[in-house]
XYZ file of C-alpha atoms in Angstrom:
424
model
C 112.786 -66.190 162.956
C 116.059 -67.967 162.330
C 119.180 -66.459 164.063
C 122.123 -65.370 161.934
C 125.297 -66.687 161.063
C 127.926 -65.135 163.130
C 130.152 -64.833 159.936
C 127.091 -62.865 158.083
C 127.277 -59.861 160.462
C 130.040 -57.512 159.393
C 128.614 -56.474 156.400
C 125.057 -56.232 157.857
C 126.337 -53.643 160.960
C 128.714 -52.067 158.230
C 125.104 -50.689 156.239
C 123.582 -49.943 160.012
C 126.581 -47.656 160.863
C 125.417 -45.705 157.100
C 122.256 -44.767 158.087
C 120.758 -41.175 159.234
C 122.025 -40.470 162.520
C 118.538 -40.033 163.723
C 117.288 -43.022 163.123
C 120.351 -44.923 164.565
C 119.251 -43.009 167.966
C 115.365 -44.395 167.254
C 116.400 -47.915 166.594
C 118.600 -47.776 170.009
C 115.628 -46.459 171.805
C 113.410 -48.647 170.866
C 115.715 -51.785 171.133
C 116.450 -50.739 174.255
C 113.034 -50.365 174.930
C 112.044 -53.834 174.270
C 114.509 -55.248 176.723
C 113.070 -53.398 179.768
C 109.110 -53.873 178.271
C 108.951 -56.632 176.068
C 105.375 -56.151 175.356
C 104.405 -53.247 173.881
C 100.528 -52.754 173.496
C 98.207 -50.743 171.432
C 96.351 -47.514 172.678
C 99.823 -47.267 175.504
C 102.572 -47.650 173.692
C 101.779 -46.594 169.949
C 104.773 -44.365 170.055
C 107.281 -46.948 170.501
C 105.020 -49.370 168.256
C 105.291 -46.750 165.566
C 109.097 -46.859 165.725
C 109.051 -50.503 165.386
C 107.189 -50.382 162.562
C 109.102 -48.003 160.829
C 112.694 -49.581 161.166
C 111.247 -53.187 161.313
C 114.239 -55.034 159.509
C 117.070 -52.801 161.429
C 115.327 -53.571 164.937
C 115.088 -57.378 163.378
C 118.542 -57.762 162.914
C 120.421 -57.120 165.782
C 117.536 -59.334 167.633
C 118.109 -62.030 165.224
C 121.770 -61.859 166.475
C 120.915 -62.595 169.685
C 118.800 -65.768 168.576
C 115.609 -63.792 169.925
C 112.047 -63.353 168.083
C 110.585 -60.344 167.666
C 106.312 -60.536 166.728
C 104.843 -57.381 165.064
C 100.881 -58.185 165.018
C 98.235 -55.781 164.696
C 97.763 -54.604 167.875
C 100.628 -55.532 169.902
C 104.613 -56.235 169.380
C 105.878 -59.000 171.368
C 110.199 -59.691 172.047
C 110.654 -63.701 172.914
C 113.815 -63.124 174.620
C 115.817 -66.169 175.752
C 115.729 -67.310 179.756
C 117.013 -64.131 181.758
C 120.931 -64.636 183.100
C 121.283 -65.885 185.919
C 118.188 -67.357 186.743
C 118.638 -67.457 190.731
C 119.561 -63.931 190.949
C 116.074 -63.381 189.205
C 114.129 -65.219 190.726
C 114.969 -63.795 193.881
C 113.266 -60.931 193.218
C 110.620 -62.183 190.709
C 107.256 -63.326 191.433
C 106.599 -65.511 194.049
C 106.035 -69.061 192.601
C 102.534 -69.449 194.096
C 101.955 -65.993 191.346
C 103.861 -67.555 188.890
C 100.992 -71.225 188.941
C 97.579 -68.704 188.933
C 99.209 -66.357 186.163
C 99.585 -69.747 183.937
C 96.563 -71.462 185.692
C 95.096 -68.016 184.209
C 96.222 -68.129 180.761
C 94.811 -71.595 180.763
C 91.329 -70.440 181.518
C 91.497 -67.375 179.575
C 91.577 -69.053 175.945
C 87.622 -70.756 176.471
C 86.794 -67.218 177.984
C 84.370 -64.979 176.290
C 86.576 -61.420 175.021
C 84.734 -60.156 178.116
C 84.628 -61.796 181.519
C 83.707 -60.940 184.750
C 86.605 -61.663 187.765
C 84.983 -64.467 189.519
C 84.036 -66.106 186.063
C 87.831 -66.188 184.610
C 89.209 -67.419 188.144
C 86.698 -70.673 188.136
C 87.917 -71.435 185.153
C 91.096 -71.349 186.569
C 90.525 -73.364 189.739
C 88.759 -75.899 187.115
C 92.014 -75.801 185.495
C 94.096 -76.636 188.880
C 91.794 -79.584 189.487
C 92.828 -80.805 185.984
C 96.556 -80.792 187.184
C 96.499 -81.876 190.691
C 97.082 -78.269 191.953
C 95.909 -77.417 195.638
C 93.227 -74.452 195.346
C 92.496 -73.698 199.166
C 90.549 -70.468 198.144
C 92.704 -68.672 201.100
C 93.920 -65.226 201.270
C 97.867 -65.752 200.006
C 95.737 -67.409 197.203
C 93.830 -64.189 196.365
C 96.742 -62.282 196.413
C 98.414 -64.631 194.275
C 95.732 -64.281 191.821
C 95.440 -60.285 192.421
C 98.934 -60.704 191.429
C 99.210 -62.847 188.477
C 95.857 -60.816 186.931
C 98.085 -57.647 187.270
C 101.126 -59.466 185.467
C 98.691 -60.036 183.067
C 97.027 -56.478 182.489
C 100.811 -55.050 182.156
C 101.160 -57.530 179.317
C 97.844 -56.557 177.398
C 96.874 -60.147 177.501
C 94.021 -59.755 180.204
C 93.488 -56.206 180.359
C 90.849 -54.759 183.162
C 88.174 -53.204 181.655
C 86.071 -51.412 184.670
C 86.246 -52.507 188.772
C 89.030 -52.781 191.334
C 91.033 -55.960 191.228
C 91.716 -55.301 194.596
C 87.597 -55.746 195.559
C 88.388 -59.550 194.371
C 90.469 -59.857 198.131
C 86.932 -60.124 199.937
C 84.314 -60.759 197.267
C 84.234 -63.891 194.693
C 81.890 -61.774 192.680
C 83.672 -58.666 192.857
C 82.070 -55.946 189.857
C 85.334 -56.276 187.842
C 85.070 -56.836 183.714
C 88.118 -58.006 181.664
C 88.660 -58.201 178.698
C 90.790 -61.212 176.963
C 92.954 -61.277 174.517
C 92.933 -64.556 173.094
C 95.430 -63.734 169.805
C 97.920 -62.234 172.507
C 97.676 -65.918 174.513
C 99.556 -67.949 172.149
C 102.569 -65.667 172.907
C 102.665 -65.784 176.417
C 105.204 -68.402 176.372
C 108.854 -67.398 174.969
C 110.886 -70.492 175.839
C 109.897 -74.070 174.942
C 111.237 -77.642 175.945
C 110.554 -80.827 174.677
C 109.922 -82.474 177.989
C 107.911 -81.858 181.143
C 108.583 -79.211 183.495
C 106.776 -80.880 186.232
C 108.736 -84.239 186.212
C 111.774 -83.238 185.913
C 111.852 -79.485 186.132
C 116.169 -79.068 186.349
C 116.569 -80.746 183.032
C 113.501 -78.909 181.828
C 115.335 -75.545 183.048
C 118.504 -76.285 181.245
C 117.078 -77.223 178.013
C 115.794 -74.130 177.703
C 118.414 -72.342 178.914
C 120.927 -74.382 176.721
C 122.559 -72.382 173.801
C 125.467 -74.212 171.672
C 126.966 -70.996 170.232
C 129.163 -69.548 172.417
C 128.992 -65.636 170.436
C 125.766 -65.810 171.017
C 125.700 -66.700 174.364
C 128.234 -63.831 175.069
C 125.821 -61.169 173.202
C 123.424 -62.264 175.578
C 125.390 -61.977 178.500
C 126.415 -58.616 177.671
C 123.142 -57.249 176.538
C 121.510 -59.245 179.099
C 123.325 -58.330 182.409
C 124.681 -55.559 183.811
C 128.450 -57.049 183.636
C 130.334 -60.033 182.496
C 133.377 -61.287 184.364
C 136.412 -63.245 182.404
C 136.644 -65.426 185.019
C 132.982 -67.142 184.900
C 133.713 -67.667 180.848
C 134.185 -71.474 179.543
C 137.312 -71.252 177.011
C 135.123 -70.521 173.942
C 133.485 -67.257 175.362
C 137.186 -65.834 176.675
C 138.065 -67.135 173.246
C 135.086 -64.534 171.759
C 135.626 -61.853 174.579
C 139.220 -61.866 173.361
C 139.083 -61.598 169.556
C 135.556 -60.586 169.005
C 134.241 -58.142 171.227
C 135.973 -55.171 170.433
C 135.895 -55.403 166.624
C 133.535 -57.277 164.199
C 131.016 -58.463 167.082
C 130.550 -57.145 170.324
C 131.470 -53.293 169.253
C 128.928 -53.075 166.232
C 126.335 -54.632 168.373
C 127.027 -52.362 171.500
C 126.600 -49.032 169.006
C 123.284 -50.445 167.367
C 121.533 -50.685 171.614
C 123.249 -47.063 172.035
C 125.656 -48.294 174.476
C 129.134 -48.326 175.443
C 131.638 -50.783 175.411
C 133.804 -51.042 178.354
C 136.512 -53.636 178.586
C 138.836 -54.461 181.263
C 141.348 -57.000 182.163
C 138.596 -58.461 184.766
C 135.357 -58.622 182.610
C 133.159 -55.868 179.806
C 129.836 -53.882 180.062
C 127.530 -52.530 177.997
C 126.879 -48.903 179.340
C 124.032 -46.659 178.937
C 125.791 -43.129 177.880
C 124.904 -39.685 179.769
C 121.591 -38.034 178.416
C 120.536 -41.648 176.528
C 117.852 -41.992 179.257
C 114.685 -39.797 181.016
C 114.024 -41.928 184.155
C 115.758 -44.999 185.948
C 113.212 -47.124 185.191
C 114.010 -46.801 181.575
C 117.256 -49.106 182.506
C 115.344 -52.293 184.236
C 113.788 -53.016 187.353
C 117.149 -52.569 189.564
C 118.957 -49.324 188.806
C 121.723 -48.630 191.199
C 122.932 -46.148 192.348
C 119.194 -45.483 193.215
C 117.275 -43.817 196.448
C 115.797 -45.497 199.615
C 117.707 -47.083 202.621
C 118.651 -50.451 200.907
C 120.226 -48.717 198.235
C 122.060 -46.474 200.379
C 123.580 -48.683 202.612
C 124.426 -51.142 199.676
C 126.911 -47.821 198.303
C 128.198 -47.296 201.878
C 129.070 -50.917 202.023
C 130.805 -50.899 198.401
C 132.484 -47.724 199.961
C 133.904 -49.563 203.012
C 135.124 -52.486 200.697
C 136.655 -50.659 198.437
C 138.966 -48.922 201.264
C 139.233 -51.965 203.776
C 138.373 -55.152 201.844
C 140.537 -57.872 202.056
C 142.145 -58.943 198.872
C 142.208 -62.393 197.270
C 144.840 -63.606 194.757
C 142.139 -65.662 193.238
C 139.811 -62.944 192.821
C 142.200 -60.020 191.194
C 140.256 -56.891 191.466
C 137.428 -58.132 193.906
C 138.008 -56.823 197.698
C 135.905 -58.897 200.665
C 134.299 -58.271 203.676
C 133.790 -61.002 206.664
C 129.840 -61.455 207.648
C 131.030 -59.987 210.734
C 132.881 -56.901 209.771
C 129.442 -56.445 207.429
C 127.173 -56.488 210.316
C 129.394 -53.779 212.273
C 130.021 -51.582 209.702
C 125.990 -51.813 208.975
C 124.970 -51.024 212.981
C 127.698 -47.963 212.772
C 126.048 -46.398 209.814
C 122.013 -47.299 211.105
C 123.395 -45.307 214.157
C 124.458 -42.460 211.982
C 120.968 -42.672 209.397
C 118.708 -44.140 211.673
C 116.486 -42.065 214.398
C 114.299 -39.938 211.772
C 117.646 -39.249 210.109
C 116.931 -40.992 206.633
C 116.943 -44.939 206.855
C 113.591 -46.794 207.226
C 113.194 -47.927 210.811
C 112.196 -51.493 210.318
C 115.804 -51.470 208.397
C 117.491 -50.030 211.183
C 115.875 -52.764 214.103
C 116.556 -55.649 211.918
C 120.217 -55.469 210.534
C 120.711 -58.860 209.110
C 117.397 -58.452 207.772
C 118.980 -55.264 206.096
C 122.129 -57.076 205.166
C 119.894 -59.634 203.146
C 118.177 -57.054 201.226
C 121.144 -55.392 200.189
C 122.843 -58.818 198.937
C 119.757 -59.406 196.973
C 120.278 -55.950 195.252
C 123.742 -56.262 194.530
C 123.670 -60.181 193.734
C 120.538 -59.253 191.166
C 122.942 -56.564 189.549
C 125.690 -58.739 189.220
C 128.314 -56.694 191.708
C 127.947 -59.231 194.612
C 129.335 -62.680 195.110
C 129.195 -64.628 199.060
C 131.253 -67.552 199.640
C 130.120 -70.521 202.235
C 131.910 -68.739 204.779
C 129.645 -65.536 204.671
C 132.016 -63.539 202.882
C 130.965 -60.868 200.439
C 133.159 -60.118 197.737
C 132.536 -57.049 196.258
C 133.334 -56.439 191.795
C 135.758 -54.382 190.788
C 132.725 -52.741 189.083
C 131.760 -51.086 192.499
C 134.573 -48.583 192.629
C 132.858 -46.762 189.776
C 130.880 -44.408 191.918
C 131.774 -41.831 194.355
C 131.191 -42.520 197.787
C 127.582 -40.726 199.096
C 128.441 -37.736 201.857
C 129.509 -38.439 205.244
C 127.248 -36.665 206.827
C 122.751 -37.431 206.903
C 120.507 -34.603 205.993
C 116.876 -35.085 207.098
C 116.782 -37.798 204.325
C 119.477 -40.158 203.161
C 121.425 -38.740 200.464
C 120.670 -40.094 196.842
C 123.588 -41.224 195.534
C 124.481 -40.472 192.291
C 127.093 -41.238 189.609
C 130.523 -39.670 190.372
C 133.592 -38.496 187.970
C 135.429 -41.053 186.069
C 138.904 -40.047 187.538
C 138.723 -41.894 190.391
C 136.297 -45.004 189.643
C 138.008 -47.436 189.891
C 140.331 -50.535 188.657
C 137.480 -52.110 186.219
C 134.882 -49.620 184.518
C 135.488 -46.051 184.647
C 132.712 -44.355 182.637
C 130.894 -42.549 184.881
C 127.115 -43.791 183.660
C 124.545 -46.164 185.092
C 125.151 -50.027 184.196
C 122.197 -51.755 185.430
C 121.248 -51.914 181.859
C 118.534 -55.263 181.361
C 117.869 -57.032 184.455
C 114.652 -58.575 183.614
């Protein structure tokens, strides 16, 4: 599907904004939907596949804005989103590469499979498949879980679906009683991004080909449906240009209202925002909602806590406060000697505090509210003073932390609502 102009969409979100109120709220629900499950399968998600059907052209359209593809078959509806936003941040938290080769090295095989295929059948095919490329197939345990893995990727996408048997049984037995069942009209979508070249020569170039988009209000939708926040200060001159002009009027508004989200803008960056009552569960908002449960979480909202009071400030960073590597560690030890003990945090957290202080960068790097310089030094987003800051004092468990009042939130966002909106 060809994108649209991005002079052709005023009077397209002008007739969106006319419609029934009630199916504005479906069309937001199910676009919002596809970001967080991008495959949507018969016989477990007919509900949302129903919706899709019904309001095909209005969930087309804003997709189309975004330069994405959207496949209604049969059986299945597939969103080809572009290459997720900042791809390390991702990756740090995706599947491990070794995963990543059998769930291809899986695919492969899959498309000369019968629709019905036993376990140790599909994953010779497979290994025939690594021989092809030069891949090492020591038949070792990481291996197996790698393929465990990559079969489960697989079932969640309806491409390889298990049938009868526990994957699990494959760990210690090549002929484990598993059936699958394959797919093979689902296998030609499997891939959403294309290059002309070859990943495994040159796989940077390969990366940013893919990646590369020319139209800079495009790129910014994506940013902003994409992540949980963008920041002026990481634009080129053509996005600040569009973040500027565009985003609260004919663009970046209208687009906001057709997901069900908020705009929030601010001298330092905007946000999409999921609104109070728009959701049933966290894990309708992407695979890293924060505030959230759980010691990493916990210690991540003490930490934006402490920065917000104490952090240093940086003229070149307006709105960001910082906290040494040092001062981190300290501030990490006095709280795992408040939590610790049976009083809430893990105890493998609590005897390995860097350890700790790693996960809780990777949480707050994936969400976008975390930058370290060479030095060590975490700088903290103005985006972190939206929450209230969790009790003082440990119950038997860690508190939960939870949204707080907008009053006090802050110098950048200050709607009181989750904003880890996409981060797929």
């Amino acid at each position: 599907m060809s994108s649209m102009g991005l002079d052709s969409g005023t009077g397209s979100w002008a007739k969106q904004r006319r419609q029934h109120p009630e199916v504005g709220f479906e069309i937001a629900a199910v676009l919002r939907r596809l970001m967080v499950q991008p495959w949507l399968i018969s016989g477990r998600d007919d509900e949302a596949i129903g919706a899709v059907r019904r309001n095909e052209e209005k969930v087309r359209d804003p997709i189309g804005k975004l330069g994405w593809v959207l496949i209604v078959e049969r059986d299945f509806v597939r969103l080809r989103k572009s290459p997720p936003q900042r791809r390390h941040a991702w990756a740090a938290t995706g599947p491990k590469p070794l995963t990543c080769s059998w769930f291809f090295l899986l695919v492969a095989a899959a498309e000369a499979m019968p629709p019905k295929v036993g376990i140790g059948h599909l994953v010779s095919g497979a290994r025939a498949a690594a021989a092809e490329t030069g891949l090492p197939a020591p038949n070792d345990q990481a291996e197996r879980y790698a393929i465990i893995g990559a079969l489960k990727m697989l079932h969640e996408r309806g491409v390889v679906e298990r049938l009868d048997g526990d994957l699990d049984e494959y760990l210690t037995n090549n002929d484990a009683p598993v059936l699958l069942a394959v797919h093979h009209h689902r296998l030609a979508h499997v891939i959403a991004n294309f290059g002309s070249g070859d990943p495994s020569v040159d796989p940077q170039a390969w990366l940013e080909q893919v990646e590369r988009e020319a139209d800079p209000a495009r790129r910014m939708r994506r940013k902003l449906i994409d992540d949980t926040v963008v920041y002026t200060s990481d634009l080129d001159p053509a996005e600040a240009d569009w973040l500027s002009r565009r985003v609260r009027s004919d663009d970046g508004l209208p687009l906001a209202a057709t997901f069900g989200l908020h705009l929030e803008r601010r001298a330092e960056g905007a946000a999409f925002v999921v609104p109070d009552g728009a959701f049933r569960s966290r894990k309708e908002l992407g695979d890293r909602p924060f505030p959230a449960g759980g010691t990493v979480a916990h210690a991540a909202l003490l930490l934006c806590d402490v920065a917000s009071a104490d952090g240093i400030l940086d003229p070149g960073r307006p709105g960001w406060r910082g906290l040494s590597a040092e001062d981190l560690l300290d501030r990490l030890a006095g709280f795992a000697a408040v939590f610790g003990d049976g009083r809430g945090w893990a105890a493998e957290d609590v005897a390995d505090l860097p350890g700790l202080a790693a996960k809780v960068q990777g949480l707050l790097d994936g969400i976008a509210l975390l930058r370290v310089d060479d030095d060590g030094t975490w700088w903290f987003s103005p985006a972190t003073g939206r929450w209230e800051p969790p009790p003082p004092s440990p119950t038997k468990t860690a508190p939960v932390p939870r949204p707080g009042p907008a009053e006090n939130a802050g110098d950048l966002f200050d709607h009181a609502a989750p904003i880890d909106l996409f981060n797929h």
